[in-house]
Structure formats: C-alpha cells, structure tokens
PDB file of C-alpha atoms and ligand atoms in Angstrom:
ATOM      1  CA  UNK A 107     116.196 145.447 117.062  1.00  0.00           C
ATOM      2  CA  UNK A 108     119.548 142.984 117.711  1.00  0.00           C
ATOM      3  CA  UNK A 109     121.493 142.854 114.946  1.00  0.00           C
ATOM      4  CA  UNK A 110     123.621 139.276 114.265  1.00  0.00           C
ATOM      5  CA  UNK A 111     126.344 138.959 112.377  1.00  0.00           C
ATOM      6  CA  UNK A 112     127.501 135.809 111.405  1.00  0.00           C
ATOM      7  CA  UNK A 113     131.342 135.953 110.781  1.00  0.00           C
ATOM      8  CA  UNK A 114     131.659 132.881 108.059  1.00  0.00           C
ATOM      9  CA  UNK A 115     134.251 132.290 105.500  1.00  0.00           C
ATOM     10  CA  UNK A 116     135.378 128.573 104.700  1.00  0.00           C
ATOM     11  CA  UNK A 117     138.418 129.201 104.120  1.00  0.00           C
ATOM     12  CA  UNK A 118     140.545 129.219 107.170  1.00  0.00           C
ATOM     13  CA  UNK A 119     143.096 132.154 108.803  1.00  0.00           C
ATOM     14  CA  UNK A 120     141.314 134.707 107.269  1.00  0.00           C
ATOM     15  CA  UNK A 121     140.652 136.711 109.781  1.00  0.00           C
ATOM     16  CA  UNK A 122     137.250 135.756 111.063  1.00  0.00           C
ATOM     17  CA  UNK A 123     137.968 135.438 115.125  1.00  0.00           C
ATOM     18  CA  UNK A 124     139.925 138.459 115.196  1.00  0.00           C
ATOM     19  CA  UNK A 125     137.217 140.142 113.356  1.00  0.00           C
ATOM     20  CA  UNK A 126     134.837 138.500 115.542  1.00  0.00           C
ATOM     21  CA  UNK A 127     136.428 139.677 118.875  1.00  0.00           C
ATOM     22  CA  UNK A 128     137.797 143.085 117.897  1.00  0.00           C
ATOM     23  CA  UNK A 129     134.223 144.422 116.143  1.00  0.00           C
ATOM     24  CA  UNK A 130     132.478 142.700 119.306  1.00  0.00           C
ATOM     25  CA  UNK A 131     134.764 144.417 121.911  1.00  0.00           C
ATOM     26  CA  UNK A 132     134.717 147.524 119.600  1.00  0.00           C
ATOM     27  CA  UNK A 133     130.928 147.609 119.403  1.00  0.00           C
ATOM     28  CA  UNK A 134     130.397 147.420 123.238  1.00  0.00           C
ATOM     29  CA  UNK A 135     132.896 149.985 124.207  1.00  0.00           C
ATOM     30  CA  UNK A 136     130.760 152.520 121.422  1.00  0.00           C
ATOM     31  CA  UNK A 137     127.939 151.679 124.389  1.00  0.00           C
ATOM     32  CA  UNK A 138     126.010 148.357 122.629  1.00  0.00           C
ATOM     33  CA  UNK A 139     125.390 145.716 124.901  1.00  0.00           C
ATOM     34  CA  UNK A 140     127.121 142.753 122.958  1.00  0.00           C
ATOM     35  CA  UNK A 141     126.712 138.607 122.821  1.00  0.00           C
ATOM     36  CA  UNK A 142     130.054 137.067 121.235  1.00  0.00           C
ATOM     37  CA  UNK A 143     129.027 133.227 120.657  1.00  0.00           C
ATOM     38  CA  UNK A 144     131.725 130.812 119.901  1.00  0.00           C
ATOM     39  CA  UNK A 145     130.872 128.448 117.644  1.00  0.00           C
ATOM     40  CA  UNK A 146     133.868 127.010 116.369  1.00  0.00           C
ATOM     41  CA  UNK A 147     135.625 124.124 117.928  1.00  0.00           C
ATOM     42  CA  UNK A 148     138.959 125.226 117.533  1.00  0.00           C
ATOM     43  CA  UNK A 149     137.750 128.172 120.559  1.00  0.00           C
ATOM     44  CA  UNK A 150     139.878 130.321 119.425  1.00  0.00           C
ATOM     45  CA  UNK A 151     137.344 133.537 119.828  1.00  0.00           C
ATOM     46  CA  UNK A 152     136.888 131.931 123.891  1.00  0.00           C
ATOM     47  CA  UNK A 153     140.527 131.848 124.825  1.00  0.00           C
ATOM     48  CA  UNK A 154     141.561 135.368 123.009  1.00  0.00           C
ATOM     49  CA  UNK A 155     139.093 136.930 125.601  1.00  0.00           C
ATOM     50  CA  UNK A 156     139.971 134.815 128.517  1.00  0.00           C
ATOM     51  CA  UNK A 157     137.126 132.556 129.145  1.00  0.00           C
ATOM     52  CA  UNK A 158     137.094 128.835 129.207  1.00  0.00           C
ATOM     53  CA  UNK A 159     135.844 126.118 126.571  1.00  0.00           C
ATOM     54  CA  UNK A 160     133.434 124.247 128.067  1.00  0.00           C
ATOM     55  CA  UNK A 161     133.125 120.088 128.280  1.00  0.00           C
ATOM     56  CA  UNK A 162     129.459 120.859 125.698  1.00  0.00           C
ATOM     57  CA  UNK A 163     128.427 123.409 124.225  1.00  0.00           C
ATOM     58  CA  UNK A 164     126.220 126.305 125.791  1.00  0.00           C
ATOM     59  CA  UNK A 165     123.580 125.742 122.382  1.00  0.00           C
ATOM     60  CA  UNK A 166     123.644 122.043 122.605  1.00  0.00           C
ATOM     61  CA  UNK A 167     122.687 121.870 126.275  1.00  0.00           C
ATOM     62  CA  UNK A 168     119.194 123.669 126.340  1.00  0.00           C
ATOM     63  CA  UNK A 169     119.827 125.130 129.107  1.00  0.00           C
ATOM     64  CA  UNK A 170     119.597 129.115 129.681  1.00  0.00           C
ATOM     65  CA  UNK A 171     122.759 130.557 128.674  1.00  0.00           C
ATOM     66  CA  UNK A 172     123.023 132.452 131.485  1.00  0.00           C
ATOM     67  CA  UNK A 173     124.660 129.357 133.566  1.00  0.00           C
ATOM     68  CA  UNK A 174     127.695 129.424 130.798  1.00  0.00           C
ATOM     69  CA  UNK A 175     127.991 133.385 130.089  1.00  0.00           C
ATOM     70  CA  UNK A 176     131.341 134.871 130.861  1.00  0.00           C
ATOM     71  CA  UNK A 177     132.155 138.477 131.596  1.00  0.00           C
ATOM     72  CA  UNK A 178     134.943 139.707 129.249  1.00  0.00           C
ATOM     73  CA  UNK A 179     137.209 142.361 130.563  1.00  0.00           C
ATOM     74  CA  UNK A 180     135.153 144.907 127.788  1.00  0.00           C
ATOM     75  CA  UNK A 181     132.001 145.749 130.584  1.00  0.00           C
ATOM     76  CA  UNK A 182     129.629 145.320 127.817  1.00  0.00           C
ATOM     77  CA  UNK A 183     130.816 142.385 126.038  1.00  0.00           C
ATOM     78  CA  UNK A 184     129.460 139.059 127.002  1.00  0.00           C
ATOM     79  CA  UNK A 185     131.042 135.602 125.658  1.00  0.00           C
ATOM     80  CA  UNK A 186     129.229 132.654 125.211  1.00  0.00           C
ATOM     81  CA  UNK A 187     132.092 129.880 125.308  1.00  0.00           C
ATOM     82  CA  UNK A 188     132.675 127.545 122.977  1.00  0.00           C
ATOM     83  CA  UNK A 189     133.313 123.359 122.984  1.00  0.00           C
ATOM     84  CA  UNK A 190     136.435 121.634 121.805  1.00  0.00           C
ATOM     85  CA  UNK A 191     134.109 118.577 120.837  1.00  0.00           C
ATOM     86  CA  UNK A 192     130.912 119.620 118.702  1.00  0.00           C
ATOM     87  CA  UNK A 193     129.918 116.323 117.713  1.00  0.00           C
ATOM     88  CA  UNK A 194     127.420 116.033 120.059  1.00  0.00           C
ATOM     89  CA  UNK A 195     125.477 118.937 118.476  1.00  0.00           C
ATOM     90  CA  UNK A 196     126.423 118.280 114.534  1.00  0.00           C
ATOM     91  CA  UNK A 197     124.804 115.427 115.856  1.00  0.00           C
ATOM     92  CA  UNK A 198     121.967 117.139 117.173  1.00  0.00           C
ATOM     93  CA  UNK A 199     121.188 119.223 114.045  1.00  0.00           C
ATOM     94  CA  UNK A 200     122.492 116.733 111.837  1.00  0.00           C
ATOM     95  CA  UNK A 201     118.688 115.708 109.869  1.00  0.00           C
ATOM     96  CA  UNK A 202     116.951 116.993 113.077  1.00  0.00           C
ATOM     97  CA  UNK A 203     114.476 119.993 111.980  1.00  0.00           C
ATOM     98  CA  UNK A 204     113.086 119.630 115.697  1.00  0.00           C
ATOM     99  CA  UNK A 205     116.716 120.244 117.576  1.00  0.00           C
ATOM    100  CA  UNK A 206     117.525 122.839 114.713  1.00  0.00           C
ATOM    101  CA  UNK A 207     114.221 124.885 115.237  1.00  0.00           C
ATOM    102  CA  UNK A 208     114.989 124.580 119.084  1.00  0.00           C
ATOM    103  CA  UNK A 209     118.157 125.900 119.308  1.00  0.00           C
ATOM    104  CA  UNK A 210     117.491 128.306 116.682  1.00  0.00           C
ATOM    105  CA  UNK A 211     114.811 129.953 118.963  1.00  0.00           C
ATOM    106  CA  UNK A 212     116.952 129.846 122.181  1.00  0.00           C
ATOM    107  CA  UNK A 213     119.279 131.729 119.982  1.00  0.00           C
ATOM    108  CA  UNK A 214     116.645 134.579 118.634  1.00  0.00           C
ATOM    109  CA  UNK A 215     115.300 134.349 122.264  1.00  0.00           C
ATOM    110  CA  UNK A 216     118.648 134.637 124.376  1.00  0.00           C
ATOM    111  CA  UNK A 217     119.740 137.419 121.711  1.00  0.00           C
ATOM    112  CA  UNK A 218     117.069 139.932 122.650  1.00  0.00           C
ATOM    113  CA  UNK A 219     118.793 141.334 125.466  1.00  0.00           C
ATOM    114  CA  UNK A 220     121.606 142.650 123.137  1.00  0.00           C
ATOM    115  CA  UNK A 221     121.774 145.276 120.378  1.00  0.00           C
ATOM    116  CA  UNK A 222     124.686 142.522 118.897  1.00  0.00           C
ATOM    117  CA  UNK A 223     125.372 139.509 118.540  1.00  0.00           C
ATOM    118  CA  UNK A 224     128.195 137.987 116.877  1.00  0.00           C
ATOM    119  CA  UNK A 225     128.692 134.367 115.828  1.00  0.00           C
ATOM    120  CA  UNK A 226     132.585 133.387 115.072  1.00  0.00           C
ATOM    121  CA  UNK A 227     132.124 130.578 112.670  1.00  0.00           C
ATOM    122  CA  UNK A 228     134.403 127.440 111.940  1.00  0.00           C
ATOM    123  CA  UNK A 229     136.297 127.838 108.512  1.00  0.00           C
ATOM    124  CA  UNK A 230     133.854 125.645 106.883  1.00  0.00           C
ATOM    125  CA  UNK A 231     130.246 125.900 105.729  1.00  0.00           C
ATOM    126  CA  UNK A 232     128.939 122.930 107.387  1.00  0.00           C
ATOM    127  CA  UNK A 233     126.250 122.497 110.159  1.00  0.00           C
ATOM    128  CA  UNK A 234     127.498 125.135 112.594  1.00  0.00           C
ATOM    129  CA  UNK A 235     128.045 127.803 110.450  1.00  0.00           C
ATOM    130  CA  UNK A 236     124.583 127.052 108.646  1.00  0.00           C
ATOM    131  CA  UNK A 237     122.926 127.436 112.056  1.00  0.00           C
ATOM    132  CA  UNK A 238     124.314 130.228 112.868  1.00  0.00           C
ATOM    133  CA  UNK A 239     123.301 132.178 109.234  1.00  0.00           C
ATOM    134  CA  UNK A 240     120.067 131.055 109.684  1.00  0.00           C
ATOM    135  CA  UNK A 241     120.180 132.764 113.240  1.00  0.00           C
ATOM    136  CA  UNK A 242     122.210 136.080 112.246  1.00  0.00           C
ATOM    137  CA  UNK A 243     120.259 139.425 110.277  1.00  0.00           C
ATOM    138  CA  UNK A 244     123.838 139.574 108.535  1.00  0.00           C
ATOM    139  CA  UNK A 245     126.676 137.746 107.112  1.00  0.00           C
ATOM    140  CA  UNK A 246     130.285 139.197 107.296  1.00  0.00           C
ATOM    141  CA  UNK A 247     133.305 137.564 105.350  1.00  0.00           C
ATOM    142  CA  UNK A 248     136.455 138.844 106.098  1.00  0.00           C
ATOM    143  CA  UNK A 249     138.774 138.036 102.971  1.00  0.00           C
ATOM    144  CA  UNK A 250     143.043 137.822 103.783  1.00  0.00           C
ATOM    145  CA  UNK A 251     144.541 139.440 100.996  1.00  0.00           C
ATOM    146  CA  UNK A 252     146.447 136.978  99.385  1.00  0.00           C
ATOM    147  CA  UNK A 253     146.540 135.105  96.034  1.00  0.00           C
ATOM    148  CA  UNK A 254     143.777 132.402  96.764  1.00  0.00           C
ATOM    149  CA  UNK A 255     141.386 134.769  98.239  1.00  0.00           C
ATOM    150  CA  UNK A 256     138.599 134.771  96.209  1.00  0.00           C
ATOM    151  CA  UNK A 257     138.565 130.218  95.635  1.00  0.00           C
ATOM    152  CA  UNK A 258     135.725 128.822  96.913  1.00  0.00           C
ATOM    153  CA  UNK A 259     133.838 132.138  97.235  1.00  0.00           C
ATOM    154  CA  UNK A 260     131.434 131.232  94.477  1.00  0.00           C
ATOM    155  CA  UNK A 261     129.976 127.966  96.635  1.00  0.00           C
ATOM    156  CA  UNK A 262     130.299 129.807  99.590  1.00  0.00           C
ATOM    157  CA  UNK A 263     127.265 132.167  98.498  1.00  0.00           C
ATOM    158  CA  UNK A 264     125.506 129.614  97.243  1.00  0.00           C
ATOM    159  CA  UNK A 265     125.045 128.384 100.535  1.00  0.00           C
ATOM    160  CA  UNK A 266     124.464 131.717 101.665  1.00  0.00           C
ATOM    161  CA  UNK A 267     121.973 132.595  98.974  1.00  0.00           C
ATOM    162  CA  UNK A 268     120.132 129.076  99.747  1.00  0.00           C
ATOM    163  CA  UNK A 269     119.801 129.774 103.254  1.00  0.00           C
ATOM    164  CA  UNK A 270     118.840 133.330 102.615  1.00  0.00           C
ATOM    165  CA  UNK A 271     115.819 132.200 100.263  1.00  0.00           C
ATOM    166  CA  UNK A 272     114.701 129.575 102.834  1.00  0.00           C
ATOM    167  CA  UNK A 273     114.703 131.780 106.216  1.00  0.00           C
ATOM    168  CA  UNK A 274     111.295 134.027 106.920  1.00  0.00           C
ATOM    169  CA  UNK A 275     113.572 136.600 108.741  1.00  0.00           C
ATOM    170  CA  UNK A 276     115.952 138.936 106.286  1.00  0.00           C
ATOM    171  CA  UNK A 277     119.330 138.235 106.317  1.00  0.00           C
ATOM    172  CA  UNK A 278     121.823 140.461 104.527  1.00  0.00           C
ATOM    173  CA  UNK A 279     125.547 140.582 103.019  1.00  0.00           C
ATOM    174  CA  UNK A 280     126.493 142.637 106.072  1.00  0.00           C
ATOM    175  CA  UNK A 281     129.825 143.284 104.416  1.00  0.00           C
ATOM    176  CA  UNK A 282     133.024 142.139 102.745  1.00  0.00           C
ATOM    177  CA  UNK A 283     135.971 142.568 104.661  1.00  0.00           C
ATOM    178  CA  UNK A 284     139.782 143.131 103.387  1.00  0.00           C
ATOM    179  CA  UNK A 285     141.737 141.730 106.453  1.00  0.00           C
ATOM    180  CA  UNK A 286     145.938 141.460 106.688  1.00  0.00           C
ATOM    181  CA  UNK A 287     145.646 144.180 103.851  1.00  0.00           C
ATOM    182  CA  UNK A 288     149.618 144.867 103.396  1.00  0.00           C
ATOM    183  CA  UNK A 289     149.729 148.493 101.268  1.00  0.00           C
ATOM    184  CA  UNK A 290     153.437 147.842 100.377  1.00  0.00           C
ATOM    185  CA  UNK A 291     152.380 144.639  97.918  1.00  0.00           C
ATOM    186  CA  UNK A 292     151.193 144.705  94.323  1.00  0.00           C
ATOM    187  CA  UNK A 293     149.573 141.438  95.276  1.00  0.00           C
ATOM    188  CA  UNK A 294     147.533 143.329  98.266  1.00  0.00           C
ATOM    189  CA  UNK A 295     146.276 145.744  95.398  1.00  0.00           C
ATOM    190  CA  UNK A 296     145.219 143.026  93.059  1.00  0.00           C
ATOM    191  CA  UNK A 297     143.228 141.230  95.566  1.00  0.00           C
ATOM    192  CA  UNK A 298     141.457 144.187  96.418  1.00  0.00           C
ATOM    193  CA  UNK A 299     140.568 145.035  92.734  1.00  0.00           C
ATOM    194  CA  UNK A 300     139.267 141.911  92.444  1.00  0.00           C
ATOM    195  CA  UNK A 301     136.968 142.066  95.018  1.00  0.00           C
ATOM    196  CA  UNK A 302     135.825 145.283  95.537  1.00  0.00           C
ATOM    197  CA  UNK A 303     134.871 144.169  91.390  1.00  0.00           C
ATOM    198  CA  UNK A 304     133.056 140.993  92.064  1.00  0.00           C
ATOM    199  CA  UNK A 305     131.102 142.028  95.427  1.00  0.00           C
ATOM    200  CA  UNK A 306     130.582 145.886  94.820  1.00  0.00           C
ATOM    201  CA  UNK A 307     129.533 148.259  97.505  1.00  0.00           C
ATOM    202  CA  UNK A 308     129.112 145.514 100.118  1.00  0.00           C
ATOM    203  CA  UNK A 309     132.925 146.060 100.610  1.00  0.00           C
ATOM    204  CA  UNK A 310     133.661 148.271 103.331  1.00  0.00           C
ATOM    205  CA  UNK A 311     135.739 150.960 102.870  1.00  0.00           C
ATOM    206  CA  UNK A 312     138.019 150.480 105.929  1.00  0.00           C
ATOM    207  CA  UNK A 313     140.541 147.861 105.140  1.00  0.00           C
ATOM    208  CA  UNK A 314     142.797 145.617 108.039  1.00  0.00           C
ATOM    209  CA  UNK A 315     146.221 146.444 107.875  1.00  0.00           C
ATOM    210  CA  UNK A 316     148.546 143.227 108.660  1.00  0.00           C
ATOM    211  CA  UNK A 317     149.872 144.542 112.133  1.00  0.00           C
ATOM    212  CA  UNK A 318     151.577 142.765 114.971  1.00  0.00           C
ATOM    213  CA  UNK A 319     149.445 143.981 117.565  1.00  0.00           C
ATOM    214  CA  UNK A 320     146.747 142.185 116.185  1.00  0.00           C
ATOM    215  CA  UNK A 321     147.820 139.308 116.563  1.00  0.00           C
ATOM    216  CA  UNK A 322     149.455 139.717 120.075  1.00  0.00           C
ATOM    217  CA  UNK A 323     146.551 141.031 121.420  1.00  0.00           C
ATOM    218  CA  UNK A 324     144.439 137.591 122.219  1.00  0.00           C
ATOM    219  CA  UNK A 325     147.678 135.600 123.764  1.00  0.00           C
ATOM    220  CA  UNK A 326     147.372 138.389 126.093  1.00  0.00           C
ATOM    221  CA  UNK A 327     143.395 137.705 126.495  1.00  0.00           C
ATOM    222  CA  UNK A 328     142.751 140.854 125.808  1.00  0.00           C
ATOM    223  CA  UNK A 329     140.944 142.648 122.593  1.00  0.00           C
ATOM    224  CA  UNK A 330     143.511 144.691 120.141  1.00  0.00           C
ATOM    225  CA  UNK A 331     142.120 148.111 121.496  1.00  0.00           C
ATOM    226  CA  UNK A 332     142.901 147.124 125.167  1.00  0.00           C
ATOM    227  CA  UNK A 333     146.425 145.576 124.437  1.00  0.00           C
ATOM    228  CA  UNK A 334     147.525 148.228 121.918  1.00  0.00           C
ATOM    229  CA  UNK A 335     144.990 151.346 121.817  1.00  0.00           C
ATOM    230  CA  UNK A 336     147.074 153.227 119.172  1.00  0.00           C
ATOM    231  CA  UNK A 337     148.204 150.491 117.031  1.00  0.00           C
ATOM    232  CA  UNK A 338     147.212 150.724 113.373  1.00  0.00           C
ATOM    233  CA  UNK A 339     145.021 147.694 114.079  1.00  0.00           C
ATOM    234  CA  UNK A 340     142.919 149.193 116.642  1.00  0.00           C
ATOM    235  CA  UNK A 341     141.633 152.417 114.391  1.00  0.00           C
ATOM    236  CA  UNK A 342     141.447 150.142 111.632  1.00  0.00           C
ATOM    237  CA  UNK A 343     139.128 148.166 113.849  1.00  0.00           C
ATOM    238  CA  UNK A 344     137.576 151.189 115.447  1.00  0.00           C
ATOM    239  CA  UNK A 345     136.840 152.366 111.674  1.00  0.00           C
ATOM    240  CA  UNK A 346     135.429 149.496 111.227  1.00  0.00           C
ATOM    241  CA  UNK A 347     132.584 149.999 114.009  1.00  0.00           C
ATOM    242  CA  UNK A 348     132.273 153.475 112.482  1.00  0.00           C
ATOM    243  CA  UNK A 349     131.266 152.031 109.327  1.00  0.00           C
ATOM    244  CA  UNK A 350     129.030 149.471 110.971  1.00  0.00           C
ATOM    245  CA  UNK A 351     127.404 152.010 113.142  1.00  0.00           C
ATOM    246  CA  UNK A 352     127.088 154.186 110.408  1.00  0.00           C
ATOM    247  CA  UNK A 353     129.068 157.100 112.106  1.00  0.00           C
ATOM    248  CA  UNK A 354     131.331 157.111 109.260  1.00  0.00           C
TER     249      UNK A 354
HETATM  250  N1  ATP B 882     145.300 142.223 110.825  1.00  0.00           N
HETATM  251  C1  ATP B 882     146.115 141.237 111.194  1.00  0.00           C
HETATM  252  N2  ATP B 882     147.435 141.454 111.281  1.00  0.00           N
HETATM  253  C2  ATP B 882     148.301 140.460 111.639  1.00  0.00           C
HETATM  254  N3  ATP B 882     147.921 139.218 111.935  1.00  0.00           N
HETATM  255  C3  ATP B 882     146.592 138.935 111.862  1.00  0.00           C
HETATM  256  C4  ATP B 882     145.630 139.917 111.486  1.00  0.00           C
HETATM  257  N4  ATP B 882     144.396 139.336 111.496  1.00  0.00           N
HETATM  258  C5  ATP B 882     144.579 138.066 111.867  1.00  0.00           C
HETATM  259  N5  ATP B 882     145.892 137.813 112.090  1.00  0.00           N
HETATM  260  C6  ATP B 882     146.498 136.540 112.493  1.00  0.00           C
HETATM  261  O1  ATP B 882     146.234 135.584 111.468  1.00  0.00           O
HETATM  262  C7  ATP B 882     145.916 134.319 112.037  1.00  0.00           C
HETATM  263  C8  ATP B 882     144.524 133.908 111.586  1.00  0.00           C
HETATM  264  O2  ATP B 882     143.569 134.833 112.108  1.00  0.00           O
HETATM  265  P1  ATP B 882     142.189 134.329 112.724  1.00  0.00           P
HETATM  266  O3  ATP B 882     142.416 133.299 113.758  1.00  0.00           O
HETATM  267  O4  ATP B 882     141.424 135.543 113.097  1.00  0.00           O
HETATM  268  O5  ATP B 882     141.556 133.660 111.425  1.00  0.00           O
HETATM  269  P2  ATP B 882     140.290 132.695 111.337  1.00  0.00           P
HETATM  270  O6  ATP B 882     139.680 132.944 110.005  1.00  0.00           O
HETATM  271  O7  ATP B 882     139.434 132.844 112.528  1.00  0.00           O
HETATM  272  O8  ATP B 882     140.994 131.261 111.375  1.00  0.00           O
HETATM  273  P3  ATP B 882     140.228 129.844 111.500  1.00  0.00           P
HETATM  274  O9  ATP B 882     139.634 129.626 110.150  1.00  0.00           O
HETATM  275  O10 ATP B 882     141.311 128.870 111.832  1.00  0.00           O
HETATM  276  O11 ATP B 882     139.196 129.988 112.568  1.00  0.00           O
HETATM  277  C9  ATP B 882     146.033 134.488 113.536  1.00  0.00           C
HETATM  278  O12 ATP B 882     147.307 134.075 113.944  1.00  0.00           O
HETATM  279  C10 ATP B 882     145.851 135.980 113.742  1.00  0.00           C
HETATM  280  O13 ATP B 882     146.499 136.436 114.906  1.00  0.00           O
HETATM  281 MG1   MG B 883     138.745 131.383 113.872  1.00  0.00          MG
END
C-alpha cells in the first residue's frame, strides 16, 4: 500500500521542502517509485528539482495529472508542480465538501501508482495543508533547532488530532524531525531535550546536521545526494530513509 506523508509544520524555514525533496529523492533511489506534490505557493519544492510552477495548480484543474507530471533527474521520482497563485483552489475547497471530496479522491486515486507520496506543505495550517493531511497515511514535522521551536506546536496537533478523528482512513504521527541540528550549541541540546520529552518515540533517531550542502543543493536543481553525495547532509538524509524504511 502507498504510503503519504504530509510534510506540515506552520512555522516557516524549518526545514519542510528540503525534507520533502531529499526523503523523496532518497526514497526513490532505495528503488520506491515516488510522487513529490507541491503544494505550497511559494514552489520552492518545484524549482529545487528543476521543474516549472505552473499558471494553476495540477489538483485544482481536474484534470489527470499525468498532463502536468515532471521527470526529476532521480529516475524514480516524479514531481507534481506547484502554483504561485492558489487562490483559485483555497477557493475551491474553501466551504466546498463537493470540490474537497473530489480532489481528495484524484489524490488517493493518482497516488496508487506509487509506494510514496509526499506532500510539501505551506508553513501554515490552513486549507492546503488540511487537504493534504486528510490525503496522507502520515504526518512528518521537521522541527529547526532553535529557541522558538516548540511555539505553536500545541495548536498545530490540534488540527492534526481533529483531522485525524474525522478521516475513515488512519493517519499517523509519521515522525518528528530535528532539522539544522548544530552539535556544537547548548541551545541545539536543549531543543532536542525538549522534544524528544514532549513527543516521545515518534522522534527519529537520525537528526539533520546544519550543513552547507544542503542548502546549495536545490539552486543547483538537484537533490543533496546528487549535488554532494558525501556531505554530512546526504547520510543524514540517507539515515533518514533507513529509519523510514525500517532498514535501520
Ligand atoms: N540541514 C540544513 N542545513 C543548512 N541549511 C538548511 C538545512 N535545512 C534547510 N536549510 C535551509 O534553511 C532554509 C529553510 O529551509 P526550507 O525551505 O526547507 O524550510 P521550509 O520549512 O520549507 O520553509 P517554508 O516554511 O518557507 O516553506 C533554506 O534556505 C534551506 O536551504
Ligand atoms: Mg517550504
């Protein structure tokens, strides 16, 4: 069965598109046939893998999504791009059960040729990101560690929780994530007390280090283990997939 992971957090520069692309290209080059969808306006998840925002989006459209998929350079990964302007389809879920229960079917449908898909999710826990929970088998929040990392957290899983309660399908803390994790900072070490504390063993055990690389990679369209194979960031990533696969 696909597994979906919804990459939310509402706060923003945590971490969640390069999560989103790295775990996505990671996943495929393990062998996994992989759907990233875009849905945040900001496209940050289409441009770091080279593909093109498009004038709507793919989901809004209802049309089959293979007229908008891009290839990535990662053979198995497959983008669907995102839209600078989503106000046509906050608009269309926006009090519209119909348009919600559409697209949320083209999504469950269009997913079944993948073993994963991955939503990147705007920093906010509005429409989009409420879609794409009620779409995904599991939730991933990558957490930056730095002193405000765990406001707003509280809210956020009520939303969670709420949609969790009201969706017939399971969906699942698929894991907390430490991202930019910096081992020479007290601070770093704090954070990660604190939240291995308040979420337990949903907290994976690999942690992201802050590394240049990462962040280099997606100017260069091209995911952290292509740009920079040995970098830091790419086993922390590839650990990561471990841990998800459950080869760890
Ligand atoms: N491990 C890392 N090491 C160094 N820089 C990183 C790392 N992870 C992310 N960054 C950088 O931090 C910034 C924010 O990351 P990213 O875009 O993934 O966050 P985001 O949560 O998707 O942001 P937004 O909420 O705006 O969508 C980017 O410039 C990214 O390159
Ligand atoms: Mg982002």
């Amino acid at each position: 069965m696909v597994r979906t992971f919804c990459i939310a957090n509402r706060k923003g520069g945590v971490g969640k598109t390069t999560t989103a692309v790295s775990l996505a290209a990671g996943l495929a080059k393990s062998g996994a046939r992989v759907l990233l969808a875009d849905l945040d306006p900001q496209c940050n998840a289409t441009s770091g893998l080279g593909g093109e925002p498009q004038p709507k989006h793919p989901i809004a459209v209802g049309e089959p999504f293979a007229d908008f998929l891009f290839q990535t350079n990662v053979p198995n990964l497959q983008l669907l791009p995102g839209c600078r302007s989503f106000a046509s389809i906050e608009a269309l879920t926006q009090d519209n059960p119909e348009q919600t229960k559409r697209i949320h079917e083209q999504l469950q449908q269009e997913s079944e040729p993948y073993q994963f898909v991955l939503f990147d999710c705007p920093p906010s826990m509005g429409h989009l990101t409420q879609l794409a929970l009620s779409a995904s088998t599991e939730v991933l929040i990558p957490i930056q560690c730095e002193f405000f990392a765990m406001e707003g957290l509280v809210q956020m899983i009520e939303v969670i929780k709420k949609i969790m309660d009201a969706k017939p399908e399971k969906l699942e803390f698929g894991g907390v994530l430490l991202t930019m994790y910096d081992a020479g900072l007290d601070l770093t070490y704090e954070v990660e007390e604190q939240v291995r504390d308040f979420f337990g063993e949903i907290v994976f055990k690999t942690v992201i280090p802050r590394d240049a690389a990462v962040s280099e990679a997606p100017s260069h369209g091209l995911p952290v283990f292509d740009y920079a194979p040995r970098s830091r960031g790419a086993r922390a990533y590839t650990e990561l997939c471990m841990e998800i696969l459950g080869d760890d």
